Short mmCIF file of C-alpha atoms and ligand atoms in Angstrom, two decimals:
data_model
loop_
_atom_site.label_atom_id
_atom_site.label_comp_id
_atom_site.label_asym_id
_atom_site.label_seq_id
_atom_site.Cartn_x
_atom_site.Cartn_y
_atom_site.Cartn_z
CA MET P 111 -104.16 -115.81 227.35
CA PRO P 112 -106.97 -113.43 228.39
CA HIS P 113 -110.57 -114.62 228.20
CA SER P 114 -113.86 -112.75 228.08
CA HIS P 115 -115.97 -115.93 228.26
CA LEU P 116 -115.38 -117.67 231.56
CA ILE P 117 -117.74 -120.51 230.79
CA LYS P 118 -117.57 -123.77 228.92
CA PRO P 119 -119.00 -123.34 225.43
CA LEU P 120 -122.36 -125.01 224.92
CA ILE P 121 -121.02 -126.54 221.76
CA GLY P 122 -117.57 -127.94 221.05
CA ASP P 123 -114.53 -126.47 222.75
CA HIS P 124 -114.43 -122.89 221.53
CA TYR P 125 -116.77 -119.99 220.94
CA PRO P 126 -117.23 -118.97 217.33
CA MET P 127 -116.16 -115.33 217.04
CA ILE P 128 -119.07 -113.36 215.68
CA ASP P 129 -118.26 -110.83 212.99
CA TYR P 130 -121.56 -109.16 212.07
CA GLY P 131 -125.29 -109.63 211.88
CA LYS P 132 -127.86 -108.69 209.26
CA GLY P 133 -131.59 -109.28 209.69
CA VAL P 134 -132.27 -112.77 211.07
CA TYR P 135 -128.73 -113.95 210.28
CA LEU P 136 -125.42 -113.81 212.18
CA TYR P 137 -122.03 -114.44 210.57
CA ASP P 138 -118.86 -115.56 212.33
CA LYS P 139 -115.29 -114.70 211.38
CA GLU P 140 -114.93 -117.98 209.53
CA GLY P 141 -117.87 -117.07 207.32
CA GLN P 142 -120.33 -119.53 208.90
CA GLU P 143 -123.93 -118.28 208.71
CA TYR P 144 -126.38 -118.79 211.60
CA LEU P 145 -130.14 -118.32 211.29
CA ASP P 146 -131.03 -116.73 214.63
CA ALA P 147 -134.22 -118.66 215.38
CA CYS P 148 -134.17 -117.71 219.07
CA SER P 149 -133.19 -114.01 218.84
CA GLY P 150 -130.14 -114.84 220.98
CA ALA P 151 -131.76 -115.20 224.38
CA VAL P 152 -135.24 -114.23 223.07
CA THR P 153 -133.91 -110.68 222.86
CA ALA P 154 -133.03 -109.54 219.32
CA ASN P 155 -136.71 -108.97 218.48
CA LEU P 156 -135.88 -106.92 215.36
CA GLY P 157 -132.90 -108.95 214.22
CA HIS P 158 -129.48 -107.50 213.61
CA GLY P 159 -127.98 -104.43 211.96
CA MET P 160 -131.04 -102.11 211.98
CA GLU P 161 -129.55 -98.83 210.76
CA GLU P 162 -132.19 -96.48 212.20
CA ILE P 163 -131.73 -97.87 215.71
CA ILE P 164 -127.96 -97.60 215.49
CA GLN P 165 -128.35 -94.01 214.25
CA SER P 166 -130.51 -93.10 217.29
CA ILE P 167 -127.74 -94.35 219.59
CA VAL P 168 -125.13 -92.36 217.65
CA ASP P 169 -127.30 -89.20 217.72
CA GLN P 170 -127.82 -89.46 221.48
CA GLY P 171 -124.13 -90.25 222.07
CA SER P 172 -123.14 -87.08 220.28
CA LYS P 173 -125.33 -85.07 222.71
CA VAL P 174 -124.63 -86.83 226.01
CA ALA P 175 -123.91 -90.50 226.71
CA PHE P 176 -124.18 -90.58 230.49
CA VAL P 177 -125.80 -88.63 233.28
CA TYR P 178 -126.26 -89.81 236.81
CA ARG P 179 -129.94 -90.36 237.51
CA SER P 180 -129.94 -88.79 240.97
CA GLN P 181 -128.52 -85.56 239.48
CA PHE P 182 -130.39 -85.28 236.17
CA SER P 183 -133.23 -86.66 234.16
CA ASN P 184 -132.73 -87.00 230.40
CA GLN P 185 -135.07 -86.75 227.41
CA PRO P 186 -134.77 -90.31 226.04
CA ALA P 187 -135.50 -91.82 229.49
CA GLU P 188 -138.54 -89.53 229.98
CA ASP P 189 -139.78 -90.25 226.45
CA LEU P 190 -139.33 -93.97 227.03
CA ALA P 191 -141.35 -93.83 230.25
CA ALA P 192 -144.09 -91.93 228.38
CA PHE P 193 -144.07 -94.47 225.56
CA LEU P 194 -144.30 -97.41 227.97
CA HIS P 195 -147.16 -95.67 229.77
CA GLU P 196 -149.03 -95.23 226.49
CA LYS P 197 -148.54 -98.87 225.47
CA THR P 198 -149.07 -100.59 228.82
CA GLY P 199 -151.09 -98.20 230.99
CA TYR P 200 -148.43 -98.25 233.76
CA PRO P 201 -147.62 -94.64 234.69
CA TRP P 202 -144.41 -95.46 236.59
CA SER P 203 -141.20 -96.89 235.14
CA PHE P 204 -137.96 -97.61 236.96
CA PHE P 205 -135.10 -98.29 234.55
CA VAL P 206 -132.32 -100.78 235.20
CA ASN P 207 -129.86 -102.72 233.05
CA SER P 208 -131.02 -106.34 232.98
CA GLY P 209 -134.06 -108.52 233.48
CA SER P 210 -132.66 -109.78 236.79
CA GLU P 211 -132.41 -106.21 238.08
CA ALA P 212 -135.95 -105.46 236.88
CA VAL P 213 -137.22 -108.39 238.94
CA GLU P 214 -135.13 -107.33 241.97
CA THR P 215 -136.61 -103.84 241.66
CA ALA P 216 -140.15 -105.17 241.34
CA ILE P 217 -139.69 -107.20 244.53
CA LYS P 218 -138.14 -104.27 246.41
CA ILE P 219 -140.98 -101.96 245.39
CA ALA P 220 -143.54 -104.55 246.55
CA LEU P 221 -141.83 -104.71 249.95
CA GLN P 222 -141.58 -100.94 250.18
CA HIS P 223 -145.26 -100.58 249.22
CA TRP P 224 -146.30 -102.50 252.32
CA GLN P 225 -143.74 -100.78 254.58
CA GLU P 226 -145.08 -97.38 253.54
CA LYS P 227 -148.59 -98.61 254.34
CA GLY P 228 -147.45 -99.51 257.84
CA ARG P 229 -147.55 -103.26 257.13
CA PRO P 230 -143.85 -104.29 257.34
CA ALA P 231 -144.77 -107.86 258.27
CA LYS P 232 -146.00 -108.34 254.68
CA ARG P 233 -142.56 -109.30 253.42
CA ARG P 234 -142.69 -112.85 252.04
CA ILE P 235 -142.55 -113.37 248.25
CA LEU P 236 -144.28 -116.41 246.74
CA SER P 237 -143.38 -117.73 243.32
CA ARG P 238 -143.83 -120.75 241.11
CA TRP P 239 -141.87 -123.94 240.61
CA LEU P 240 -140.29 -124.15 237.13
CA SER P 241 -139.65 -120.46 236.79
CA TYR P 242 -136.70 -118.27 235.97
CA HIS P 243 -136.57 -114.68 237.15
CA GLY P 244 -132.84 -113.96 236.91
CA ILE P 245 -129.38 -114.81 238.14
CA THR P 246 -128.92 -112.22 240.93
CA PHE P 247 -129.61 -113.52 244.42
CA GLY P 248 -133.09 -112.04 244.94
CA ALA P 249 -134.33 -113.01 241.48
CA LEU P 250 -132.75 -116.46 241.87
CA SER P 251 -134.44 -116.87 245.26
CA ALA P 252 -137.77 -116.45 243.47
CA SER P 253 -136.75 -118.88 240.69
CA GLY P 254 -137.87 -122.49 240.67
CA HIS P 255 -134.97 -123.54 238.47
CA PRO P 256 -132.98 -126.25 240.28
CA VAL P 257 -129.96 -126.28 237.97
CA ARG P 258 -129.38 -122.52 238.26
CA ARG P 259 -130.03 -122.49 242.02
CA GLU P 260 -128.01 -125.44 243.29
CA ARG P 261 -124.56 -123.88 243.68
CA PHE P 262 -125.93 -120.90 245.61
CA ASP P 263 -128.22 -122.70 248.01
CA SER P 264 -126.28 -121.38 250.98
CA VAL P 265 -126.98 -117.76 250.02
CA ILE P 266 -130.34 -117.60 248.24
CA GLY P 267 -133.72 -117.73 249.95
CA ASP P 268 -135.92 -120.81 249.99
CA TRP P 269 -139.01 -118.90 248.99
CA PRO P 270 -142.28 -120.85 248.80
CA THR P 271 -143.28 -122.02 245.34
CA VAL P 272 -146.59 -123.27 243.94
CA GLU P 273 -146.79 -125.93 241.23
CA PRO P 274 -146.59 -124.80 237.58
CA PRO P 275 -149.53 -124.93 235.14
CA TYR P 276 -147.76 -127.71 233.22
CA CYS P 277 -150.80 -129.41 231.67
CA SER P 278 -148.94 -132.08 229.65
CA LYS P 279 -147.17 -133.25 232.83
CA CYS P 280 -149.69 -132.11 235.44
CA PRO P 281 -148.02 -132.22 238.87
CA PHE P 282 -151.39 -133.25 240.32
CA GLY P 283 -151.92 -136.01 237.74
CA LYS P 284 -155.09 -134.24 236.57
CA THR P 285 -156.38 -133.30 233.13
CA TYR P 286 -157.51 -129.85 231.99
CA PRO P 287 -160.31 -128.69 232.24
CA SER P 288 -161.67 -131.22 234.76
CA CYS P 289 -158.68 -130.32 236.98
CA ASN P 290 -160.54 -127.07 237.74
CA LEU P 291 -157.12 -125.36 237.87
CA ALA P 292 -155.84 -127.13 240.97
CA CYS P 293 -152.44 -125.53 240.26
CA ALA P 294 -153.86 -121.99 240.61
CA ASP P 295 -155.85 -122.93 243.70
CA GLN P 296 -152.66 -124.14 245.33
CA LEU P 297 -151.70 -120.47 245.68
CA GLU P 298 -154.69 -120.02 247.99
CA ILE P 299 -153.63 -123.02 250.10
CA MET P 300 -150.09 -121.66 250.35
CA ILE P 301 -151.36 -118.21 251.36
CA ARG P 302 -153.53 -119.73 254.08
CA ARG P 303 -150.57 -121.66 255.45
CA ILE P 304 -148.17 -118.67 255.53
CA GLY P 305 -150.79 -116.05 256.37
CA SER P 306 -151.64 -113.23 253.98
CA GLU P 307 -150.57 -110.78 256.68
CA ASN P 308 -147.01 -112.01 256.03
CA ILE P 309 -147.00 -111.98 252.22
CA ALA P 310 -146.03 -109.02 250.01
CA ALA P 311 -146.42 -110.47 246.51
CA PHE P 312 -146.71 -113.42 244.17
CA ILE P 313 -144.46 -113.40 241.07
CA SER P 314 -144.78 -115.47 237.88
CA GLU P 315 -143.85 -115.42 234.19
CA PRO P 316 -146.96 -115.38 231.94
CA ILE P 317 -145.37 -118.17 229.87
CA ILE P 318 -142.63 -120.25 231.48
CA GLY P 319 -139.49 -119.62 229.43
CA ALA P 320 -136.00 -120.84 230.33
CA ALA P 321 -137.26 -123.17 233.06
CA GLY P 322 -139.90 -124.91 230.97
CA GLY P 323 -139.72 -124.22 227.24
CA ALA P 324 -142.79 -122.02 226.64
CA ILE P 325 -145.20 -123.73 229.04
CA THR P 326 -148.45 -121.82 228.55
CA PRO P 327 -151.20 -121.75 231.21
CA PRO P 328 -154.88 -122.32 230.30
CA LYS P 329 -157.04 -119.30 229.50
CA GLU P 330 -158.71 -118.97 232.93
CA TYR P 331 -155.47 -119.39 234.91
CA TYR P 332 -154.42 -115.77 235.44
CA SER P 333 -157.87 -114.45 236.27
CA ARG P 334 -157.95 -117.07 239.06
CA ILE P 335 -154.44 -116.05 240.21
CA LYS P 336 -155.33 -112.36 240.14
CA GLU P 337 -158.56 -112.99 242.03
CA ILE P 338 -156.70 -114.98 244.72
CA CYS P 339 -154.02 -112.26 245.05
CA GLY P 340 -156.65 -109.50 245.20
CA ARG P 341 -158.84 -111.24 247.77
CA ASN P 342 -155.81 -111.87 249.98
CA ASN P 343 -154.37 -108.37 249.60
CA ILE P 344 -151.19 -109.57 247.89
CA LEU P 345 -149.50 -107.77 244.99
CA PHE P 346 -149.23 -109.65 241.71
CA ILE P 347 -145.89 -109.22 239.89
CA SER P 348 -145.69 -110.37 236.28
CA ASP P 349 -142.21 -111.10 234.94
CA GLU P 350 -142.55 -110.19 231.26
CA VAL P 351 -138.80 -109.99 230.65
CA MET P 352 -139.10 -112.70 228.00
CA THR P 353 -142.76 -112.34 226.98
CA GLY P 354 -143.04 -108.54 226.91
CA CYS P 355 -142.71 -105.90 224.17
CA GLY P 356 -144.64 -107.81 221.53
CA ARG P 357 -143.09 -111.26 221.69
CA THR P 358 -146.39 -113.10 222.10
CA GLY P 359 -148.53 -110.90 219.79
CA THR P 360 -149.62 -108.25 222.31
CA PHE P 361 -147.39 -105.65 223.97
CA LEU P 362 -147.63 -107.53 227.26
CA ALA P 363 -148.49 -111.24 227.20
CA LEU P 364 -150.91 -110.97 230.13
CA GLU P 365 -153.22 -108.89 227.90
CA GLN P 366 -154.12 -112.22 226.27
CA TRP P 367 -155.43 -113.50 229.60
CA GLY P 368 -157.31 -110.21 230.04
CA ILE P 369 -155.32 -109.40 233.16
CA GLU P 370 -153.19 -106.54 234.49
CA ALA P 371 -150.58 -107.22 237.12
CA ASP P 372 -149.70 -104.66 239.82
CA ILE P 373 -146.02 -104.59 238.85
CA VAL P 374 -144.45 -105.77 235.58
CA ALA P 375 -140.80 -106.50 234.79
CA VAL P 376 -139.71 -106.01 231.16
CA GLY P 377 -136.28 -106.33 229.55
CA LYS P 378 -134.77 -108.28 226.64
CA GLY P 379 -137.00 -107.22 223.68
CA MET P 380 -137.43 -103.73 225.17
CA SER P 381 -134.21 -102.70 223.43
CA ALA P 382 -134.05 -105.81 221.20
CA GLY P 383 -130.43 -106.27 222.24
CA TYR P 384 -129.22 -102.89 220.90
CA ALA P 385 -128.27 -101.73 224.42
CA PRO P 386 -128.67 -103.11 227.94
CA ILE P 387 -131.87 -101.80 229.54
CA ALA P 388 -134.84 -103.22 231.44
CA ALA P 389 -137.59 -101.78 233.63
CA ALA P 390 -140.02 -102.35 236.44
CA LEU P 391 -143.43 -100.84 235.60
CA MET P 392 -145.80 -99.90 238.41
CA SER P 393 -149.46 -98.94 238.76
CA ASP P 394 -150.61 -95.93 240.78
CA LYS P 395 -152.01 -98.33 243.37
CA VAL P 396 -148.49 -99.64 244.01
CA MET P 397 -146.78 -96.25 243.94
CA ASP P 398 -149.27 -94.04 245.78
CA PRO P 399 -148.14 -95.04 249.29
CA ILE P 400 -144.50 -94.50 248.27
CA ILE P 401 -145.18 -91.14 246.59
CA ASN P 402 -147.20 -90.00 249.58
CA GLY P 403 -144.59 -91.43 251.94
CA THR P 404 -140.80 -91.33 251.65
CA ARG P 405 -141.01 -90.39 247.90
CA ILE P 406 -137.87 -92.35 247.11
CA ILE P 407 -137.45 -95.85 245.75
CA MET P 408 -134.69 -97.47 247.69
CA SER P 409 -132.98 -98.98 244.67
CA GLY P 410 -131.05 -97.89 241.58
CA HIS P 411 -127.87 -98.46 239.67
CA THR P 412 -125.21 -96.18 238.25
CA TYR P 413 -126.51 -96.84 234.74
CA SER P 414 -130.24 -96.61 235.58
CA GLY P 415 -132.01 -94.55 232.90
CA ASN P 416 -128.85 -94.33 230.83
CA PRO P 417 -129.45 -91.96 227.87
CA LEU P 418 -127.84 -94.22 225.25
CA SER P 419 -129.77 -97.31 226.34
CA SER P 420 -132.98 -95.31 226.64
CA ALA P 421 -132.49 -93.91 223.12
CA ALA P 422 -131.93 -97.43 221.79
CA ALA P 423 -135.06 -98.80 223.53
CA LEU P 424 -137.15 -95.86 222.36
CA ALA P 425 -136.00 -96.33 218.76
CA VAL P 426 -136.77 -100.07 218.95
CA LEU P 427 -140.23 -99.64 220.45
CA LYS P 428 -141.15 -96.81 218.07
CA LEU P 429 -140.10 -98.94 215.11
CA ILE P 430 -142.12 -101.91 216.38
CA ASP P 431 -145.06 -99.50 216.64
CA SER P 432 -144.70 -97.66 213.32
CA GLU P 433 -144.08 -100.85 211.32
CA LYS P 434 -147.02 -102.55 213.07
CA ILE P 435 -144.77 -105.47 213.93
CA ILE P 436 -146.85 -106.76 216.84
CA GLU P 437 -149.93 -106.90 214.60
CA GLY P 438 -148.06 -109.32 212.31
CA VAL P 439 -147.02 -111.74 215.05
CA GLU P 440 -150.20 -113.86 215.19
CA SER P 441 -150.22 -114.86 211.51
CA LYS P 442 -146.49 -115.69 211.65
CA SER P 443 -147.15 -117.70 214.80
CA ILE P 444 -149.83 -119.78 213.08
CA TYR P 445 -147.55 -120.28 210.08
CA LEU P 446 -144.57 -121.35 212.24
CA ARG P 447 -146.72 -123.56 214.45
CA ASN P 448 -147.97 -125.47 211.41
CA LEU P 449 -144.37 -126.08 210.37
CA LEU P 450 -143.45 -127.24 213.88
CA ASP P 451 -146.50 -129.53 213.95
CA LYS P 452 -145.22 -131.07 210.71
CA LEU P 453 -141.91 -131.78 212.45
CA LYS P 454 -143.77 -133.31 215.40
CA ALA P 455 -145.59 -135.64 212.99
CA GLU P 456 -142.29 -136.63 211.34
CA PHE P 457 -140.01 -137.05 214.37
CA SER P 458 -141.30 -139.25 217.19
CA PHE P 459 -139.03 -137.59 219.78
CA VAL P 460 -140.90 -134.29 219.40
CA GLN P 461 -143.51 -134.70 222.11
CA GLU P 462 -145.26 -131.33 222.26
CA VAL P 463 -145.42 -128.01 220.40
CA ARG P 464 -146.62 -125.13 222.61
CA GLY P 465 -146.41 -121.41 223.32
CA LYS P 466 -147.94 -118.19 222.05
CA GLY P 467 -147.03 -115.71 219.35
CA LEU P 468 -143.37 -116.07 218.39
CA LEU P 469 -142.46 -117.71 221.69
CA LEU P 470 -142.90 -121.36 220.80
CA GLY P 471 -141.47 -124.39 222.55
CA LEU P 472 -140.75 -127.96 221.58
CA GLU P 473 -140.54 -130.58 224.32
CA PHE P 474 -138.69 -133.79 223.53
CA ASP P 475 -138.94 -137.35 224.70
CA MET P 476 -136.48 -139.82 223.19
CA LYS P 477 -137.66 -143.44 223.31
CA GLY P 478 -140.23 -142.79 225.99
CA ILE P 479 -137.66 -141.77 228.60
CA GLU P 480 -137.21 -138.19 229.69
CA THR P 481 -133.86 -137.18 228.39
CA GLY P 482 -132.67 -134.13 230.30
CA GLY P 483 -130.07 -131.49 229.63
CA ALA P 484 -127.75 -133.77 227.64
CA PHE P 485 -130.36 -134.17 224.95
CA THR P 486 -131.12 -130.43 224.93
CA SER P 487 -127.41 -129.70 224.42
CA ALA P 488 -127.30 -132.25 221.60
CA VAL P 489 -130.24 -130.48 219.89
CA VAL P 490 -128.57 -127.06 220.21
CA ALA P 491 -125.24 -128.44 218.91
CA ALA P 492 -126.92 -130.17 215.97
CA GLY P 493 -128.68 -126.86 215.28
CA VAL P 494 -125.36 -125.02 215.05
CA ASP P 495 -124.04 -127.70 212.69
CA ASN P 496 -127.08 -127.07 210.52
CA GLY P 497 -126.80 -123.27 210.69
CA ILE P 498 -129.66 -122.52 213.11
CA LEU P 499 -129.58 -121.09 216.64
CA LEU P 500 -132.00 -122.60 219.20
CA TYR P 501 -132.56 -121.61 222.84
CA PRO P 502 -132.14 -124.44 225.37
CA ALA P 503 -134.71 -124.75 228.16
CA ALA P 504 -135.06 -126.95 231.21
CA ALA P 505 -138.20 -129.11 231.31
CA GLY P 506 -139.79 -132.01 233.15
CA ILE P 507 -141.63 -131.60 236.40
CA ASP P 508 -138.41 -131.80 238.44
CA GLY P 509 -136.80 -129.16 236.18
CA ARG P 510 -133.92 -131.52 235.35
CA LYS P 511 -134.94 -134.64 233.47
CA GLY P 512 -136.98 -133.05 230.71
CA SER P 513 -135.69 -131.55 227.50
CA ALA P 514 -137.04 -128.59 225.54
CA ILE P 515 -136.01 -125.79 223.22
CA ILE P 516 -137.52 -122.40 222.48
CA ILE P 517 -138.04 -121.16 218.93
CA ALA P 518 -138.38 -117.38 219.09
CA PRO P 519 -137.14 -115.69 215.91
CA PRO P 520 -137.05 -111.91 215.46
CA LEU P 521 -140.63 -110.59 215.22
CA ASN P 522 -139.95 -109.07 211.79
CA ILE P 523 -138.94 -112.43 210.29
CA THR P 524 -140.59 -113.11 206.91
CA LYS P 525 -142.60 -116.21 206.02
CA ARG P 526 -139.90 -117.18 203.55
CA GLU P 527 -137.36 -117.04 206.39
CA LEU P 528 -139.71 -119.13 208.53
CA ASP P 529 -139.61 -121.76 205.76
CA GLU P 530 -135.82 -121.68 206.16
CA VAL P 531 -136.24 -122.18 209.93
CA TYR P 532 -138.30 -125.28 209.15
CA LYS P 533 -135.75 -126.57 206.63
CA ARG P 534 -132.81 -126.16 209.00
CA LEU P 535 -134.74 -127.56 211.97
CA ARG P 536 -135.67 -130.59 209.92
CA SER P 537 -132.06 -131.27 208.97
CA THR P 538 -131.09 -130.65 212.63
CA PHE P 539 -133.55 -133.33 213.73
CA GLN P 540 -132.32 -135.72 211.06
CA THR P 541 -128.72 -135.25 212.30
CA LEU P 542 -129.88 -135.72 215.85
CA GLU P 543 -131.87 -138.87 215.20
CA LYS P 544 -128.89 -140.38 213.45
CA ASN P 545 -126.28 -139.35 216.09
CA TRP P 546 -128.42 -140.16 219.10
CA LYS P 547 -129.33 -143.58 217.70
CA GLU P 548 -125.70 -144.40 216.89
CA ASP P 549 -124.60 -143.40 220.41
CA HIS P 550 -127.39 -145.16 222.29
CA ASP P 551 -128.22 -148.27 220.22
CA ASP P 552 -126.41 -151.36 221.40
N1 PMP M 159 -136.92 -113.11 233.80
C1 PMP M 159 -137.16 -113.90 232.74
C2 PMP M 159 -138.56 -114.40 232.50
C3 PMP M 159 -136.12 -114.27 231.89
O1 PMP M 159 -136.37 -115.07 230.85
C4 PMP M 159 -134.82 -113.78 232.14
C5 PMP M 159 -133.64 -114.12 231.23
N2 PMP M 159 -133.71 -115.33 230.59
C6 PMP M 159 -134.62 -112.95 233.25
C7 PMP M 159 -135.70 -112.62 234.05
C8 PMP M 159 -133.27 -112.39 233.56
O2 PMP M 159 -132.91 -111.44 232.64
P1 PMP M 159 -131.37 -111.01 232.45
O3 PMP M 159 -130.66 -112.22 231.91
O4 PMP M 159 -131.44 -109.88 231.48
O5 PMP M 159 -130.86 -110.61 233.77
#
């Protein structure tokens, strides 16, 4: 029998076959309804079945579906670059097909930047422990995600990582704010050890997603990071694949720390799942040496700047703009956070509620012991049984023993639908408490 899914299902022994989606709901072929409280993989930012987006893809397809980027440009890709420039201030976009590729591209451009400036020794990439930048080898080399790295140790790089800004489990045993951001200052120590003359860039996610469950750094953190990078002549890459395109209440999450990175990776919400597309965005400072040098970015994929995907992303971003969806995120965030705080008060295993905008995380601790991936899988499975989709995240300072989920519904979810998220989460936690107790009490 042929298979398209060569992985073990997260839940049970088969994949439900999805039939269609409408708004924040998905329906499988057996008629089961799922409330998509995590937008798939924090991707379907506008929910499912948006007619105007689908129509834009159809319209573009009837003109031309594919051109090869080294032969032609195309209008949707150019319009998308112009739109991203207007919203983010980055004048240069390089389109790829996935978040992993956007990160790979960002890293390659950082390396090329220094080569074109006659500094080829600046080639090391620093990153952060408890981070996920993608599954391809370069992006995985930069990822401090032990579970996703372990099988490929022989191939991926052991790139230096600094400790995460994980205040509730501070790796230094300190407390914010008296810690004086020891975690950010560790970057300086690392740079001194390796030598800034050998380092191209530092990469981090504004909010730690898959590797931490919406771990959110304190408000002064990124200005300290940016200052350290600037003083040491190191490029700062922000991986906004999960946080970008409005997810946290601003177009880019780093805006909320008052910071601009030198290179930004976006993906996921950029096309809200309507077509595969992602991008690396660059400042003039990054691109000038390349434009005045070889004038070519040594990267690219067959489907880079694909007209269909570009049309989908453009339609998504224009809709987010015209419907003022990002402006509505903060009040929905406060509303959802209050509901999650209620759950924390009711269920003792909910240890922390955190995150920004509609990227919120719950970290769990069952009976005072860190519970790990098994507990996370049990939460996700209980969610499915109760008709709600939840995104599993690693957590705990070792990236293995902790347990967390991400709640990240489509940005256009209504408050009434958020009440339904609460209702289904509550019944999920009731199921969980009962099952987990039955299995572990003896
Ligand atoms: N960076 C971040 C921050 C992500 O969350 C992800 C996906 N979870 C990626 C990169 C990789 O994106 P993709 O799965 O589209 O390759």
